[in-house]
PDB file of C-alpha atoms in Angstrom:
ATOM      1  CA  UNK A  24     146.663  44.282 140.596  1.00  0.00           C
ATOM      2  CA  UNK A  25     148.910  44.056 137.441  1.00  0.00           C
ATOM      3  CA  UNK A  26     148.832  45.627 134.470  1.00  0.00           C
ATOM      4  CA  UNK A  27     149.810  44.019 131.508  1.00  0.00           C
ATOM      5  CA  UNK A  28     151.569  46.355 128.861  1.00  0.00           C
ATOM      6  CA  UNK A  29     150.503  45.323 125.401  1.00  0.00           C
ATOM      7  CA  UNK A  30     151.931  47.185 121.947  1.00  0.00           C
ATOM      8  CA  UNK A  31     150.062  47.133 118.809  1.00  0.00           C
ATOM      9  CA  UNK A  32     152.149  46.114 116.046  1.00  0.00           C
ATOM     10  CA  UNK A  33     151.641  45.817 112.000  1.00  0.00           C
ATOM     11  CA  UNK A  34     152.211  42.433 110.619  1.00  0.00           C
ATOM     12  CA  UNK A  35     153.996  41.373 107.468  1.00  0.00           C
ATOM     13  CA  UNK A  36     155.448  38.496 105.270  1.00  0.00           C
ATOM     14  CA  UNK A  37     158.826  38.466 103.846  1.00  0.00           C
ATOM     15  CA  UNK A  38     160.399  35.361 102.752  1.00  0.00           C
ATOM     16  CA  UNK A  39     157.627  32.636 104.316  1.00  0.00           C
ATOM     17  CA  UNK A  40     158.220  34.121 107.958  1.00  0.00           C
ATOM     18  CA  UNK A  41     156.206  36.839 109.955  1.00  0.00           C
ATOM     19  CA  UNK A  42     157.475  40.149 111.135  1.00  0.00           C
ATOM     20  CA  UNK A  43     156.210  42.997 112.601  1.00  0.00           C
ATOM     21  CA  UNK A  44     157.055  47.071 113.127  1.00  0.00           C
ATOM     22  CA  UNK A  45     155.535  48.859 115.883  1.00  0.00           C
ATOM     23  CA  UNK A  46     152.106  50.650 114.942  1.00  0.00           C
ATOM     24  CA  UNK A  47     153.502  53.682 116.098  1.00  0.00           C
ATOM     25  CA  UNK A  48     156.515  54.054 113.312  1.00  0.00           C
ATOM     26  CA  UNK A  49     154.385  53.295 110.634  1.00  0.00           C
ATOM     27  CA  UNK A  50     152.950  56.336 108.298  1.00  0.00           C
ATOM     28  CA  UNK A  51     151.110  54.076 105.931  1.00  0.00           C
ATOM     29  CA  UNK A  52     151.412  51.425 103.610  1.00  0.00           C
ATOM     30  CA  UNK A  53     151.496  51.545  99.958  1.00  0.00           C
ATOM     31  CA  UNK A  54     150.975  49.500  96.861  1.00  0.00           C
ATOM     32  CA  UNK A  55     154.451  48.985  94.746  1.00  0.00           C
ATOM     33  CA  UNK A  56     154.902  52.300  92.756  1.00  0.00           C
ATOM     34  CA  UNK A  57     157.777  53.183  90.526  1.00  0.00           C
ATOM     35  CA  UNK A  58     161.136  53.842  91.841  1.00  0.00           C
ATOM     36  CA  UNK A  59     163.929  55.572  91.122  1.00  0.00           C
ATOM     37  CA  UNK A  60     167.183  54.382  91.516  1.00  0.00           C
ATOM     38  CA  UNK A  61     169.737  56.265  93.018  1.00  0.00           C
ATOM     39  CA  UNK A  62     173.338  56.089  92.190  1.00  0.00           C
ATOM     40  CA  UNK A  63     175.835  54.905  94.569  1.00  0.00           C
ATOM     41  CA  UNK A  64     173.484  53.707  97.083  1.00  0.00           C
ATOM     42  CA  UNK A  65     173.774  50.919  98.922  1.00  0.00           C
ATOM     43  CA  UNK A  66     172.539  47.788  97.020  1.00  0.00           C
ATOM     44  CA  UNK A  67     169.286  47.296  99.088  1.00  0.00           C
ATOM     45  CA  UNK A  68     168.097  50.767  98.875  1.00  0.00           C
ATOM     46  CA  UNK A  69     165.975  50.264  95.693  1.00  0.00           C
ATOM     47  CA  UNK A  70     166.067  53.873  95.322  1.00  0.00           C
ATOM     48  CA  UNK A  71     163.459  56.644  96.145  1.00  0.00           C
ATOM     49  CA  UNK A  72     159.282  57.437  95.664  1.00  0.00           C
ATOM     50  CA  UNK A  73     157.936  60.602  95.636  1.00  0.00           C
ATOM     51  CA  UNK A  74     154.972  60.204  98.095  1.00  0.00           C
ATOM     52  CA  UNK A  75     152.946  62.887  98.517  1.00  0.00           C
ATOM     53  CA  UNK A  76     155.786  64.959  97.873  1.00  0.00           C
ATOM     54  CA  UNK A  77     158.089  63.534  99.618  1.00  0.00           C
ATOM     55  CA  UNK A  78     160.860  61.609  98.621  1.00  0.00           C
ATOM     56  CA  UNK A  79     161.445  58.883 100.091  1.00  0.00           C
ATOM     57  CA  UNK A  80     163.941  56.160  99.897  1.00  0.00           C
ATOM     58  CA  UNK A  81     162.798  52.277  99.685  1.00  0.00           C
ATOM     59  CA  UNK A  82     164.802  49.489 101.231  1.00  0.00           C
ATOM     60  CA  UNK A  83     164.157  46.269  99.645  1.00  0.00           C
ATOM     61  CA  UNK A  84     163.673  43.828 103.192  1.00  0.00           C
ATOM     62  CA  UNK A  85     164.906  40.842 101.103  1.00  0.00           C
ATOM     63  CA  UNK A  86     168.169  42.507  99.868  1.00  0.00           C
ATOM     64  CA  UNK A  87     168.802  44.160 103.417  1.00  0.00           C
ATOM     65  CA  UNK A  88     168.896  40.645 105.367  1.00  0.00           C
ATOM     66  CA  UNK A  89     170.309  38.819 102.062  1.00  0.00           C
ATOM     67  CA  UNK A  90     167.889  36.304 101.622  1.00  0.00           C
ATOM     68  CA  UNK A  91     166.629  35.424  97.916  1.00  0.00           C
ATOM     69  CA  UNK A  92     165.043  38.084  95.326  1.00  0.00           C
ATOM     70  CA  UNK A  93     161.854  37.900  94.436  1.00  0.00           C
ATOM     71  CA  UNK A  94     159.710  39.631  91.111  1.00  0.00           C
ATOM     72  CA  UNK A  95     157.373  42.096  93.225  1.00  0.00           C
ATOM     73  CA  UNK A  96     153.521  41.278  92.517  1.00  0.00           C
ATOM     74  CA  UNK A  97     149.877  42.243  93.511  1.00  0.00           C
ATOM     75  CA  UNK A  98     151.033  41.711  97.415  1.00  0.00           C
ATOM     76  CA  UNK A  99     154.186  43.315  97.181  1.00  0.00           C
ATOM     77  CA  UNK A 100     153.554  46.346 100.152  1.00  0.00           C
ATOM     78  CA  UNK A 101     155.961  49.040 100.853  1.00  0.00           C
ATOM     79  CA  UNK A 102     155.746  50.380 104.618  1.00  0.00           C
ATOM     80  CA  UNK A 103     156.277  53.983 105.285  1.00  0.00           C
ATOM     81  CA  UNK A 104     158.117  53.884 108.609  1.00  0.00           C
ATOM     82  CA  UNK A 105     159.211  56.722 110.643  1.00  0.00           C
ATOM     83  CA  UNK A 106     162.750  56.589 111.413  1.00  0.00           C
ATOM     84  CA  UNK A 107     164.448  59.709 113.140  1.00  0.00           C
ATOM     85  CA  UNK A 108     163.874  62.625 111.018  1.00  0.00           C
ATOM     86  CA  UNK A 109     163.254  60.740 107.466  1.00  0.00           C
ATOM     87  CA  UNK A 110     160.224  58.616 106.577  1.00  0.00           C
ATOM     88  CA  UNK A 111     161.820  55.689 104.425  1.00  0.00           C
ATOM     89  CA  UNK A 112     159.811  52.652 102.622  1.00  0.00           C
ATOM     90  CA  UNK A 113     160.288  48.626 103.614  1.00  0.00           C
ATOM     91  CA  UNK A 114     159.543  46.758 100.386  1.00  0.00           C
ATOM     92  CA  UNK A 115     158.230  43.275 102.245  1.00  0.00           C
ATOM     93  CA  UNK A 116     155.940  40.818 100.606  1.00  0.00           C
ATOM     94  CA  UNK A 117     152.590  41.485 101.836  1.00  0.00           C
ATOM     95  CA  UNK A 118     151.119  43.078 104.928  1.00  0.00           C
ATOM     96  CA  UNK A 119     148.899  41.271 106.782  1.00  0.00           C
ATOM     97  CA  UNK A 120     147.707  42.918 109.624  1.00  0.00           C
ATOM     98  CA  UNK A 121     147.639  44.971 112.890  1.00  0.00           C
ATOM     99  CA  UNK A 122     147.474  42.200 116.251  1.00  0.00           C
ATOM    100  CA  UNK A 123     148.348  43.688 119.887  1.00  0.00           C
ATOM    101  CA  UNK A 124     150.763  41.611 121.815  1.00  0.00           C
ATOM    102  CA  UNK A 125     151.691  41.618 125.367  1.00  0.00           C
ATOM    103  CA  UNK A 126     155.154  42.981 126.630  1.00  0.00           C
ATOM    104  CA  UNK A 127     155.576  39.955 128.426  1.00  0.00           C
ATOM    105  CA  UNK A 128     155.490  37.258 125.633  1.00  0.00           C
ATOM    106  CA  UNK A 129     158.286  39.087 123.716  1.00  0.00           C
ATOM    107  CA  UNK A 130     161.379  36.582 124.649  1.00  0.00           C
ATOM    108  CA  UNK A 131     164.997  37.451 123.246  1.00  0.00           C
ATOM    109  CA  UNK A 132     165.950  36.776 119.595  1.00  0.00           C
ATOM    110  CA  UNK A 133     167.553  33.724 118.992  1.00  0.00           C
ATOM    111  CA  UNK A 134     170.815  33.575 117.396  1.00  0.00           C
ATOM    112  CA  UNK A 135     170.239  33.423 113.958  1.00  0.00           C
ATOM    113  CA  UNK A 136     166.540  32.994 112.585  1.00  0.00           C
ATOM    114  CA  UNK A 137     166.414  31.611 109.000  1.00  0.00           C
ATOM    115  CA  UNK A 138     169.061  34.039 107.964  1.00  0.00           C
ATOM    116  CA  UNK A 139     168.044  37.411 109.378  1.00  0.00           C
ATOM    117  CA  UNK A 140     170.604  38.188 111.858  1.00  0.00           C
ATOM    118  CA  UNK A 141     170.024  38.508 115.774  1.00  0.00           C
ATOM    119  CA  UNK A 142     171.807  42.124 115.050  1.00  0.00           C
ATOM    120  CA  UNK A 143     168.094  43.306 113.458  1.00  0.00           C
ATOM    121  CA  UNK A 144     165.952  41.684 115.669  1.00  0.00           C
ATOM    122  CA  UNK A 145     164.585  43.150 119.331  1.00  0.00           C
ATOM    123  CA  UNK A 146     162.555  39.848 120.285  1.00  0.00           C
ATOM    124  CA  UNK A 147     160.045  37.036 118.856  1.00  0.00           C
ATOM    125  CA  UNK A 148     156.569  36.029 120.012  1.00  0.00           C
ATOM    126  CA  UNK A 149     154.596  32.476 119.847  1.00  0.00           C
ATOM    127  CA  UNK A 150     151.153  33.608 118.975  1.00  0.00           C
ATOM    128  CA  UNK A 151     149.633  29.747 119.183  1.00  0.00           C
ATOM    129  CA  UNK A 152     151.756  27.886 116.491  1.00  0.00           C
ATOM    130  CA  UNK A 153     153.578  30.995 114.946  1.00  0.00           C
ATOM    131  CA  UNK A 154     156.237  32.448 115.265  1.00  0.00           C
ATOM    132  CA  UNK A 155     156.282  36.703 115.169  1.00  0.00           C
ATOM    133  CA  UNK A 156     159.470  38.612 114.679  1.00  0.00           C
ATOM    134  CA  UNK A 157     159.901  41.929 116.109  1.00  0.00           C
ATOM    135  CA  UNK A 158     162.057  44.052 114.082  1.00  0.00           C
ATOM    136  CA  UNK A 159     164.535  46.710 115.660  1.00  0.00           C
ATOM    137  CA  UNK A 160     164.116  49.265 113.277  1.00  0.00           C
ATOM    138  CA  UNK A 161     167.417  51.187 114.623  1.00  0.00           C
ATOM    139  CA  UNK A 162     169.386  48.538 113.464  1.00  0.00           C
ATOM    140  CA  UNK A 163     168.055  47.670 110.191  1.00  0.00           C
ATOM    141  CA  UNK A 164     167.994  51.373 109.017  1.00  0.00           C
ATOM    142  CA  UNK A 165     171.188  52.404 109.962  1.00  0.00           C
ATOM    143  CA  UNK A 166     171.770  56.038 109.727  1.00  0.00           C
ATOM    144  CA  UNK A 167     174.919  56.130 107.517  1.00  0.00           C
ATOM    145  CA  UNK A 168     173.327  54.456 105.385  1.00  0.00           C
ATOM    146  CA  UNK A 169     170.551  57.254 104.352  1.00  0.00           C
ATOM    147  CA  UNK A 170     173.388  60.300 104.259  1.00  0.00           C
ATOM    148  CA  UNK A 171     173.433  60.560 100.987  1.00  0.00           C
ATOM    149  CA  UNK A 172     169.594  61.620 100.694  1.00  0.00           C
ATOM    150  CA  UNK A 173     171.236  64.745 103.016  1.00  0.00           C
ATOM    151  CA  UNK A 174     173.678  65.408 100.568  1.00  0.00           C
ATOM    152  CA  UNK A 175     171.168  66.338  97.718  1.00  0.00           C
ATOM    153  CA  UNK A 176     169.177  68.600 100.378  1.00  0.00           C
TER     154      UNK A 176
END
């Protein structure tokens, strides 16, 4: 008898297309709040949030993979993920929800899909007629990146 090894994953929308972070590196997710910029950061860092004091930096999704900017609204979500020692916030366009998939359905990214690199990507799913796409949060948060919120400690 097999086992099949499923992982429980948080969906969410950015830019038309579906994505999803494991369950497990997500702290919560938040309603857009003020933020403030930070100098000299990198241009998709929106800046940081103090969340139940902490403070934590935002990375705008959109800006990160270059696609178009768009006005935040009412479904604008920022996801508190876990990443090493830091919790830092995804802006994405709405959060939809939390699906379990099975291990074996993830298949290898693609080359390019729309126009988030194969760099950020660890695999998609077909859940019926969509398409999931599993982010690789390593890669899109990349550590140099986040030094200067180090400095300032």
């Amino acid at each position: 008898m097999t086992t099949v090894q499923e992982r429980k994953v948080i969906v969410f929308n950015l830019n038309g297309e579906e994505y999803a972070v494991p369950v497990q590196s997500v702290g919560s997710i938040e309603r857009m709040m003020q933020i403030t910029r930070v100098p000299k950061a990198e241009h998709f860092i929106k800046g940081v949030i103090n969340l139940k004091g902490v403070v934590t930096p935002i990375v705008d999704l959109r800006l990160r993979f270059g696609t178009e900017k768009r006005e935040y609204d009412d479904s604008t979500r920022i996801i508190i993920v876990y990443y090493r020692d830091m919790e830092i916030g995804l802006v994405v366009d709405g959060a939809n929800d939390v699906i379990d998939i099975s291990v074996n359905d993830i298949e290898p990214p693609p080359e390019v899909i729309n126009t988030v690199h194969a760099d950020y990507i660890e695999g998609v799913v077909k859940l019926g007629n969509r398409l999931l796409v599993l982010l690789d949060l390593e890669k899109v948060l990349d550590k140099k990146e986040f030094d200067f919120m180090k400095m300032d400690a």
